[in-house]
């Protein structure tokens, strides 16, 4: 892990970004999968009209960001062709952005990121942190949104594609090692020209981690926060949450409250209303504790 000193910050700096992305409250990012095979909502919004309608609903319910994805990253999922991913996401990104909704594109392809930014997206959410496409870092540094700023770039801890990630769970210390591996990717993105002020880190819950390892990563927040960057937490409906034997959306909301209390920039969720309530509780506890 890089040892250079950086200021600790849980929020994005304004620098031309919409105020809703830079305030002190933890944000809710609504999941919008335009896919037939995502693990939770695959096939529910796999046409552009259905996806656009659901994106509007998520925004109306209080989501500050709509994260549009055209490729499933559930364990075992096959990759889709680039043309198909573009066909799925671009009409949705374009229409939601036209309506003034902040859109993130969930993609591992530089070409899809570029086309989506051109269509109006403000955020690139790359679960591979640039590992899946060697051009992603340089492309993200080159791109400019319609606001004249670079896109916000979310970089997640990732070890391999969906067809192999369940085999990549060996760590000496999962919280420490996954944070160090993500820091290496963040340094690579910085070397490609991506600025810290537009970077967000994601610990990669559910990716190349066993159920118990996910809980250990969450419990050791000091490693999640070690990058000195805003944090996105994506636990929604994942297998390790479902294994508790309780309602998975209620359990997700509990993790959202915990994440907000610890200063997360945003939580990525399927069910907006309970998670919006949860992050408001977490925000209030954080402020009362003086954090």
mmCIF file of C-alpha atoms in Angstrom, residues 120-259:
data_model
loop_
_atom_site.group_PDB
_atom_site.id
_atom_site.type_symbol
_atom_site.label_atom_id
_atom_site.label_comp_id
_atom_site.label_asym_id
_atom_site.label_seq_id
_atom_site.Cartn_x
_atom_site.Cartn_y
_atom_site.Cartn_z
ATOM 1 C CA UNK A 120 -24.715 12.614 -19.883
ATOM 2 C CA UNK A 121 -23.382 10.377 -17.097
ATOM 3 C CA UNK A 122 -21.294 12.073 -14.401
ATOM 4 C CA UNK A 123 -19.827 8.992 -12.715
ATOM 5 C CA UNK A 124 -17.949 5.898 -13.890
ATOM 6 C CA UNK A 125 -18.342 2.954 -11.508
ATOM 7 C CA UNK A 126 -15.703 0.387 -12.493
ATOM 8 C CA UNK A 127 -15.784 -2.714 -10.287
ATOM 9 C CA UNK A 128 -12.362 -3.706 -11.622
ATOM 10 C CA UNK A 129 -10.708 -0.332 -10.864
ATOM 11 C CA UNK A 130 -9.229 -0.350 -14.351
ATOM 12 C CA UNK A 131 -7.881 -3.903 -14.285
ATOM 13 C CA UNK A 132 -10.366 -5.300 -16.809
ATOM 14 C CA UNK A 133 -9.564 -2.662 -19.457
ATOM 15 C CA UNK A 134 -6.059 -1.216 -19.579
ATOM 16 C CA UNK A 135 -7.394 1.911 -21.293
ATOM 17 C CA UNK A 136 -9.867 2.790 -18.542
ATOM 18 C CA UNK A 137 -7.595 4.987 -16.409
ATOM 19 C CA UNK A 138 -6.305 7.085 -19.300
ATOM 20 C CA UNK A 139 -9.816 7.366 -20.745
ATOM 21 C CA UNK A 140 -11.269 8.485 -17.417
ATOM 22 C CA UNK A 141 -8.539 11.116 -17.123
ATOM 23 C CA UNK A 142 -9.273 12.372 -20.644
ATOM 24 C CA UNK A 143 -13.048 12.528 -20.381
ATOM 25 C CA UNK A 144 -15.022 15.636 -19.518
ATOM 26 C CA UNK A 145 -18.683 15.637 -18.506
ATOM 27 C CA UNK A 146 -21.233 18.150 -19.696
ATOM 28 C CA UNK A 147 -20.389 20.155 -16.562
ATOM 29 C CA UNK A 148 -16.844 20.570 -17.844
ATOM 30 C CA UNK A 149 -15.346 18.387 -15.100
ATOM 31 C CA UNK A 150 -13.779 14.932 -15.266
ATOM 32 C CA UNK A 151 -16.189 12.163 -14.275
ATOM 33 C CA UNK A 152 -16.170 10.932 -10.706
ATOM 34 C CA UNK A 153 -14.428 7.545 -10.832
ATOM 35 C CA UNK A 154 -15.395 4.770 -8.416
ATOM 36 C CA UNK A 155 -12.629 2.167 -8.068
ATOM 37 C CA UNK A 156 -13.473 -1.129 -6.372
ATOM 38 C CA UNK A 157 -11.343 -3.933 -4.968
ATOM 39 C CA UNK A 158 -11.500 -6.763 -7.532
ATOM 40 C CA UNK A 159 -9.366 -9.779 -8.314
ATOM 41 C CA UNK A 160 -10.994 -11.289 -11.393
ATOM 42 C CA UNK A 161 -14.096 -11.685 -13.515
ATOM 43 C CA UNK A 162 -17.313 -13.287 -12.296
ATOM 44 C CA UNK A 163 -16.461 -16.720 -13.647
ATOM 45 C CA UNK A 164 -13.374 -17.027 -11.431
ATOM 46 C CA UNK A 165 -13.825 -14.644 -8.503
ATOM 47 C CA UNK A 166 -15.108 -17.288 -6.068
ATOM 48 C CA UNK A 167 -11.773 -19.090 -6.502
ATOM 49 C CA UNK A 168 -9.761 -15.993 -5.560
ATOM 50 C CA UNK A 169 -10.480 -15.741 -1.834
ATOM 51 C CA UNK A 170 -7.085 -16.573 -0.317
ATOM 52 C CA UNK A 171 -5.673 -13.779 1.869
ATOM 53 C CA UNK A 172 -3.286 -13.593 4.793
ATOM 54 C CA UNK A 173 -5.445 -10.837 6.262
ATOM 55 C CA UNK A 174 -8.472 -10.005 4.135
ATOM 56 C CA UNK A 175 -9.121 -6.483 5.449
ATOM 57 C CA UNK A 176 -5.491 -5.413 5.228
ATOM 58 C CA UNK A 177 -4.681 -7.221 1.981
ATOM 59 C CA UNK A 178 -7.750 -6.114 0.037
ATOM 60 C CA UNK A 179 -7.142 -2.504 1.097
ATOM 61 C CA UNK A 180 -3.518 -2.751 -0.027
ATOM 62 C CA UNK A 181 -4.517 -4.251 -3.383
ATOM 63 C CA UNK A 182 -7.059 -1.486 -3.921
ATOM 64 C CA UNK A 183 -4.463 1.130 -3.034
ATOM 65 C CA UNK A 184 -2.220 -0.282 -5.745
ATOM 66 C CA UNK A 185 -5.048 0.154 -8.248
ATOM 67 C CA UNK A 186 -5.723 3.686 -7.036
ATOM 68 C CA UNK A 187 -2.056 4.521 -7.539
ATOM 69 C CA UNK A 188 -2.231 3.096 -11.070
ATOM 70 C CA UNK A 189 -5.259 5.277 -11.818
ATOM 71 C CA UNK A 190 -3.460 8.313 -10.425
ATOM 72 C CA UNK A 191 -0.459 7.516 -12.621
ATOM 73 C CA UNK A 192 -2.839 7.435 -15.602
ATOM 74 C CA UNK A 193 -3.989 10.948 -14.749
ATOM 75 C CA UNK A 194 -7.115 10.434 -12.621
ATOM 76 C CA UNK A 195 -7.153 13.116 -9.933
ATOM 77 C CA UNK A 196 -7.709 12.301 -6.255
ATOM 78 C CA UNK A 197 -10.493 14.889 -6.014
ATOM 79 C CA UNK A 198 -12.601 12.787 -8.395
ATOM 80 C CA UNK A 199 -11.755 9.353 -6.956
ATOM 81 C CA UNK A 200 -14.038 7.207 -4.791
ATOM 82 C CA UNK A 201 -12.952 3.905 -3.199
ATOM 83 C CA UNK A 202 -15.117 0.790 -2.802
ATOM 84 C CA UNK A 203 -13.930 -2.204 -0.705
ATOM 85 C CA UNK A 204 -15.631 -4.687 -3.041
ATOM 86 C CA UNK A 205 -17.990 -6.533 -0.735
ATOM 87 C CA UNK A 206 -19.053 -9.780 -2.371
ATOM 88 C CA UNK A 207 -16.163 -9.824 -4.839
ATOM 89 C CA UNK A 208 -13.405 -12.428 -4.337
ATOM 90 C CA UNK A 209 -14.401 -12.759 -0.682
ATOM 91 C CA UNK A 210 -16.187 -15.447 1.298
ATOM 92 C CA UNK A 211 -19.213 -14.571 3.380
ATOM 93 C CA UNK A 212 -17.166 -14.415 6.575
ATOM 94 C CA UNK A 213 -14.480 -12.333 4.858
ATOM 95 C CA UNK A 214 -17.066 -9.727 3.852
ATOM 96 C CA UNK A 215 -18.086 -9.284 7.479
ATOM 97 C CA UNK A 216 -14.444 -8.979 8.529
ATOM 98 C CA UNK A 217 -13.808 -6.278 5.930
ATOM 99 C CA UNK A 218 -16.867 -4.337 7.122
ATOM 100 C CA UNK A 219 -15.940 -4.687 10.783
ATOM 101 C CA UNK A 220 -12.424 -3.323 10.273
ATOM 102 C CA UNK A 221 -13.438 0.060 8.915
ATOM 103 C CA UNK A 222 -10.001 1.565 9.480
ATOM 104 C CA UNK A 223 -8.769 -0.404 6.458
ATOM 105 C CA UNK A 224 -11.758 0.566 4.298
ATOM 106 C CA UNK A 225 -11.051 4.229 5.126
ATOM 107 C CA UNK A 226 -7.271 3.984 4.769
ATOM 108 C CA UNK A 227 -7.209 5.462 1.249
ATOM 109 C CA UNK A 228 -8.228 8.931 2.395
ATOM 110 C CA UNK A 229 -10.988 9.026 -0.231
ATOM 111 C CA UNK A 230 -14.784 9.135 -0.259
ATOM 112 C CA UNK A 231 -16.213 5.636 0.117
ATOM 113 C CA UNK A 232 -18.965 3.747 -1.703
ATOM 114 C CA UNK A 233 -20.368 0.700 0.098
ATOM 115 C CA UNK A 234 -22.269 -1.889 -1.937
ATOM 116 C CA UNK A 235 -23.774 -4.626 0.234
ATOM 117 C CA UNK A 236 -27.318 -4.630 -1.097
ATOM 118 C CA UNK A 237 -28.973 -8.064 -1.191
ATOM 119 C CA UNK A 238 -25.624 -9.841 -1.563
ATOM 120 C CA UNK A 239 -25.246 -13.467 -0.587
ATOM 121 C CA UNK A 240 -23.421 -12.739 2.669
ATOM 122 C CA UNK A 241 -26.309 -10.453 3.711
ATOM 123 C CA UNK A 242 -28.963 -12.988 2.697
ATOM 124 C CA UNK A 243 -27.225 -15.689 4.764
ATOM 125 C CA UNK A 244 -28.321 -14.014 8.014
ATOM 126 C CA UNK A 245 -31.761 -15.565 7.720
ATOM 127 C CA UNK A 246 -33.587 -12.233 7.947
ATOM 128 C CA UNK A 247 -35.115 -9.953 5.330
ATOM 129 C CA UNK A 248 -32.230 -8.997 3.075
ATOM 130 C CA UNK A 249 -33.439 -5.443 2.475
ATOM 131 C CA UNK A 250 -33.770 -4.841 6.212
ATOM 132 C CA UNK A 251 -30.275 -6.242 6.756
ATOM 133 C CA UNK A 252 -28.952 -4.066 3.924
ATOM 134 C CA UNK A 253 -30.473 -1.002 5.603
ATOM 135 C CA UNK A 254 -28.662 -1.901 8.839
ATOM 136 C CA UNK A 255 -25.354 -1.981 6.948
ATOM 137 C CA UNK A 256 -26.254 1.360 5.339
ATOM 138 C CA UNK A 257 -26.788 2.933 8.779
ATOM 139 C CA UNK A 258 -23.452 1.514 9.954
ATOM 140 C CA UNK A 259 -21.708 2.817 6.840
#
